Structure formats: structure tokens, C-alpha cells
Amino acid sequence: GEQVEQLPSSLIVQEGASVLINCSYTDSASVYFPWYKQEPGKRLQFIIDIRSNMERKQTQRLTLLFDKKTKHLSLHITATQPGDSAIYFCSASNDYGSSGNKLIFGIGTLLSVKP
Amino acid sequence: NAGVIQTPRHKVTGKGQEATLWCEPISGHSAVFWYRQTIVQGLEFLTYFRNQAPIDDSGMPKERFSAQMPNQSHSTLKIQSTQPQDSAVYLCASSVQGNERLFFGHGTKLSVL
């Protein structure tokens, strides 16, 4: 079955820095890749997604890059703020939309942003 | 909108006892997912309902775990004969349809002593 790996497992940065979180998957049938974040004591929340027919998606300070050939994604966060401190999860699925199936999640990347 | 509601927030059971976890999805959402979260294993998929019908239960330990969705306003996850390795945070999530933009509950932290 699908396996999703994330690197690094944790990182600490100063406020204002940019960070890159890498994600790789194994199943070439995966076509949908949403990312979620979990702030301390809060619910998991959706932050950004990309489909396999796209190479890049950007929303505010988040940029998600997708390379189908290498089965690799990277999430770039610019101008980090202490409020960005959270665990970031990459996930993959072999379908999306109304027939969308289960999401397989990576182990997560713990981001700590120091003021 | 209170979002996805899970009860109880914390449950402590003795080994061998039964645990029932409840989830109330967001009104109007047709998809409900259950996941289990631990430090070691991360987020593990358990089961998925669409329009109350079970779609995929491939993540459910077959012998002791069962899930139901008797109506559109709630789903239950039942664990029989709980074991210490069942200790985890059990998360329920719902979406308008399918797997896009899941809304997660706070989870139920199950501790099996």
C-alpha cells in the first residue's frame, strides 16, 4: 500500500525565516495530496492541496510544489511567524472529489518558530 | 458552528473492557472518516463512510473494532476487549463529500490500563 514519508521530522527556525518540508510517496496511482497542520491543543486543519495534474500551487505564504516523476512534494512557508508553529502533515490519496478515498498520512514535521 | 464533535474527550478503560466512541459530523457533510493517532504510528486510517454507507474499512483491526453510522448525524467506533496497544487519540473527520478538505474533531483520547 501507499507509504508517505516526510523530512525533516522537526525543525526550529527564527521568526521571519523560510522553511521547506519535504514529502515523498510510493504509489504512482496517487493523484491527490492535501496537507494539514495541527497546532498545539487544536484540531487538525486543512491548509493546502494539489492534484497530480498540477506542478505548483500557492496560497498566501504557502507554496506547494509537486514532481510526479520523482514522487516528491515540498511545502515552502515564507516569512514564518510563531503562530505557524505546528505539526505539518503531508497526505496522499488515489482519488479525489465525491469518490475520494482514504488519505494516507506521513508521520508529520514539527515546526517551531522562535520569536 | 461547533465543527465535528467527538465524545467523550477522554476515556479510561481497563484491559478487556469495551469502549464506544462517538462522532457527530458537521451538518450536511456526507463523508465521515475515522483515524487513530499515536506518536509512534502517526495518523492511521481506520474506516470511511459516505452517505452513511461503509466504503472502506481496510484499516480496522478486524476482530475487536467495529464502526457504524446509523444516521447522518452520528457515527460510532466500538472497541471490544480493549488492549493497552489500543491507547491512542481517535479522530473523526467529515467533509462535504469525498476526501477534500476534511474537518477534524478534537479527538477522543483512549487510555487502556
Coordinates of C-alpha atoms in Angstrom, one line a residue:
Chain A
G1 CA 0.0 0.0 0.0
E2 CA 0.9 3.7 -0.2
Q3 CA 3.6 4.9 2.1
V4 CA 4.2 8.6 2.7
E5 CA 7.5 9.9 4.2
Q6 CA 8.3 13.4 5.5
L7 CA 11.5 15.1 6.2
P8 CA 12.7 16.6 8.4
S9 CA 10.9 15.2 11.4
S10 CA 11.4 18.5 13.2
L11 CA 12.9 21.9 12.6
I12 CA 13.4 25.1 14.6
V13 CA 13.6 28.5 12.9
Q14 CA 13.7 32.2 13.8
E15 CA 10.6 34.2 13.1
G16 CA 10.8 35.6 9.5
A17 CA 12.7 32.7 8.1
S18 CA 11.5 30.4 5.3
V19 CA 11.2 26.7 5.7
L20 CA 10.9 23.7 3.4
I21 CA 9.2 20.5 4.3
N22 CA 9.7 17.5 2.0
C23 CA 7.3 14.7 1.3
S24 CA 7.7 11.6 -0.8
Y25 CA 5.2 8.8 -1.7
T26 CA 5.5 5.4 -3.2
D27 CA 2.2 4.7 -5.0
S28 CA 2.3 6.0 -8.6
A29 CA -1.6 5.8 -8.5
S30 CA -1.8 8.6 -6.0
V31 CA -3.3 11.7 -7.5
Y32 CA -4.3 14.0 -4.7
F33 CA -2.1 15.4 -2.0
P34 CA -3.6 17.6 0.8
W35 CA -1.6 19.0 3.7
Y36 CA -2.9 19.5 7.2
K37 CA -1.5 21.2 10.2
Q38 CA -2.0 20.6 13.9
E39 CA -1.3 23.4 16.3
P40 CA -0.7 22.5 20.0
G41 CA -4.0 21.5 21.6
K42 CA -6.0 22.3 18.4
R43 CA -7.7 20.2 15.7
L44 CA -6.0 19.1 12.6
Q45 CA -6.9 21.6 9.9
F46 CA -6.6 21.6 6.1
I47 CA -4.1 24.1 4.7
I48 CA -3.4 23.4 1.1
D49 CA -3.7 20.7 -1.5
I50 CA -2.5 19.8 -5.0
R51 CA -3.6 17.4 -7.7
S52 CA -1.3 15.4 -9.9
N53 CA -2.1 17.4 -12.9
M54 CA -0.5 20.5 -11.3
E55 CA 3.1 21.3 -10.5
R56 CA 2.6 24.2 -8.2
K57 CA 0.0 25.8 -6.0
Q58 CA 0.3 28.9 -3.9
T59 CA -1.8 30.5 -1.2
Q60 CA -0.6 33.4 0.9
R61 CA 2.7 32.3 2.4
L62 CA 2.4 28.7 1.4
T63 CA 3.8 27.3 -1.9
L64 CA 3.3 23.6 -2.7
L65 CA 5.5 22.0 -5.4
F66 CA 4.8 18.6 -6.9
D67 CA 7.0 16.4 -9.0
K68 CA 5.2 13.4 -10.4
K69 CA 8.3 11.9 -11.9
T70 CA 10.2 11.7 -8.6
K71 CA 7.0 11.2 -6.5
H72 CA 8.0 14.2 -4.4
L73 CA 6.3 17.2 -2.9
S74 CA 7.7 20.2 -1.0
L75 CA 5.9 22.7 1.1
H76 CA 7.5 26.1 1.3
I77 CA 6.5 28.5 4.1
T78 CA 7.8 32.1 3.8
A79 CA 8.0 34.8 6.5
T80 CA 7.3 32.3 9.3
Q81 CA 5.5 33.6 12.4
P82 CA 5.3 32.0 15.9
G83 CA 1.7 31.2 15.0
D84 CA 3.0 28.8 12.3
S85 CA 4.4 26.5 15.0
A86 CA 2.6 23.2 14.5
I87 CA 3.0 19.7 13.2
Y88 CA 2.6 19.7 9.4
F89 CA 1.2 16.5 7.7
C90 CA 1.5 15.5 4.1
S91 CA -1.0 13.0 2.8
A92 CA -1.8 11.1 -0.4
S93 CA -4.9 9.5 -2.0
N94 CA -5.6 7.6 -5.2
D95 CA -8.7 9.6 -5.9
Y96 CA -10.4 12.9 -5.0
G97 CA -13.7 14.6 -5.2
S98 CA -17.0 12.9 -4.4
S99 CA -15.4 9.5 -4.9
G100 CA -12.3 10.4 -3.0
N101 CA -10.8 7.7 -0.9
K102 CA -8.8 7.4 2.3
L103 CA -5.9 9.8 2.9
I104 CA -2.6 8.1 3.8
F105 CA -0.6 10.5 6.1
G106 CA 3.1 11.0 6.7
I107 CA 4.4 11.0 10.2
G108 CA 4.5 14.8 10.4
T109 CA 7.0 17.5 10.6
L110 CA 7.2 19.5 13.9
L111 CA 7.9 23.2 13.1
S112 CA 8.8 25.5 15.9
V113 CA 9.1 29.2 15.1
K114 CA 11.0 31.3 17.7
P115 CA 10.2 34.9 18.2
Chain B
N1 CA -20.8 26.0 14.0
A2 CA -19.2 23.8 16.6
G3 CA -17.5 21.7 13.9
V4 CA -17.1 17.9 14.3
I5 CA -18.0 16.9 17.8
Q6 CA -16.4 13.9 19.4
T7 CA -17.4 12.5 22.8
P8 CA -16.0 11.7 25.2
R9 CA -12.8 13.8 25.0
H10 CA -11.0 11.4 27.3
K11 CA -11.9 7.8 28.2
V12 CA -10.0 5.4 30.5
T13 CA -10.8 1.7 30.4
G14 CA -9.4 -1.4 32.0
K15 CA -7.9 -4.1 29.8
G16 CA -10.7 -6.3 28.4
Q17 CA -13.4 -3.7 28.7
E18 CA -15.4 -2.2 25.9
A19 CA -15.1 1.4 24.6
T20 CA -17.6 3.2 22.4
L21 CA -16.5 6.5 20.8
W22 CA -19.0 8.9 19.3
C23 CA -18.7 11.4 16.5
E24 CA -21.2 14.0 15.2
P25 CA -20.1 15.2 11.8
I26 CA -20.8 18.7 10.5
S27 CA -24.4 19.0 9.4
G28 CA -24.7 18.5 5.6
H29 CA -21.4 16.6 5.4
S30 CA -21.8 13.2 3.6
A31 CA -18.3 11.7 4.3
V32 CA -17.1 10.6 7.7
F33 CA -13.6 9.2 8.3
W34 CA -12.1 7.7 11.4
Y35 CA -8.3 7.8 12.1
R36 CA -6.1 6.8 15.0
Q37 CA -3.2 8.9 16.1
T38 CA -0.2 7.8 18.1
I39 CA 3.3 9.2 18.5
V40 CA 4.9 6.0 17.0
Q41 CA 2.5 5.2 14.1
G42 CA 1.2 8.7 13.4
L43 CA -2.2 9.0 11.7
E44 CA -3.6 5.6 10.8
F45 CA -6.7 5.3 8.7
L46 CA -9.4 3.1 10.2
T47 CA -12.7 3.4 8.2
Y48 CA -14.7 5.7 5.9
F49 CA -18.5 6.2 5.4
R50 CA -20.2 8.0 2.5
N51 CA -23.9 8.9 2.9
Q52 CA -23.9 6.6 5.9
A53 CA -22.7 3.6 3.9
P54 CA -19.4 1.9 4.8
I55 CA -17.0 2.5 1.9
D56 CA -13.6 1.3 3.2
D57 CA -12.8 -0.4 6.5
S58 CA -9.4 -1.6 5.4
G59 CA -7.7 0.0 8.4
M60 CA -9.9 -1.6 11.0
P61 CA -8.4 -4.4 13.2
K62 CA -11.0 -7.0 12.2
E63 CA -11.6 -8.8 15.4
R64 CA -12.3 -6.2 18.0
F65 CA -13.1 -3.0 16.1
S66 CA -16.4 -2.1 14.6
A67 CA -17.9 1.2 13.3
Q68 CA -21.4 2.2 12.4
M69 CA -23.2 5.2 11.1
P70 CA -26.9 4.6 11.8
N71 CA -27.9 8.1 10.7
Q72 CA -26.4 11.2 9.1
S73 CA -25.8 12.9 12.4
H74 CA -23.6 10.4 14.2
S75 CA -21.1 7.6 13.8
T76 CA -19.7 5.3 16.5
L77 CA -16.5 3.4 16.8
K78 CA -16.6 0.4 19.2
I79 CA -13.6 -1.4 20.5
Q80 CA -14.3 -4.7 22.3
S81 CA -11.9 -6.3 24.8
T82 CA -9.6 -3.2 24.8
Q83 CA -5.9 -3.8 25.0
P84 CA -3.1 -1.4 26.1
Q85 CA -2.0 -1.1 22.4
D86 CA -5.4 0.4 21.6
S87 CA -4.4 3.5 23.6
A88 CA -4.4 6.4 21.2
V89 CA -6.2 9.5 20.1
Y90 CA -9.1 8.5 17.9
L91 CA -10.0 11.2 15.4
C92 CA -13.2 11.6 13.4
A93 CA -13.4 13.9 10.4
S94 CA -16.1 14.9 8.0
S95 CA -16.3 16.6 4.6
V96 CA -19.0 17.8 2.3
Q97 CA -18.2 14.9 0.1
G98 CA -15.2 12.6 -0.5
N99 CA -11.7 13.4 0.8
E100 CA -11.3 17.0 0.0
R101 CA -11.0 19.5 2.9
L102 CA -11.6 17.2 5.9
F103 CA -12.8 18.9 9.1
F104 CA -11.4 17.0 12.1
G105 CA -12.8 16.8 15.6
H106 CA -10.7 17.3 18.7
G107 CA -10.4 13.5 19.1
T108 CA -11.1 11.1 21.9
K109 CA -8.0 10.1 23.9
L110 CA -8.4 6.5 24.9
S111 CA -6.2 5.1 27.6
V112 CA -6.3 1.4 28.3
L113 CA -4.8 0.5 31.6

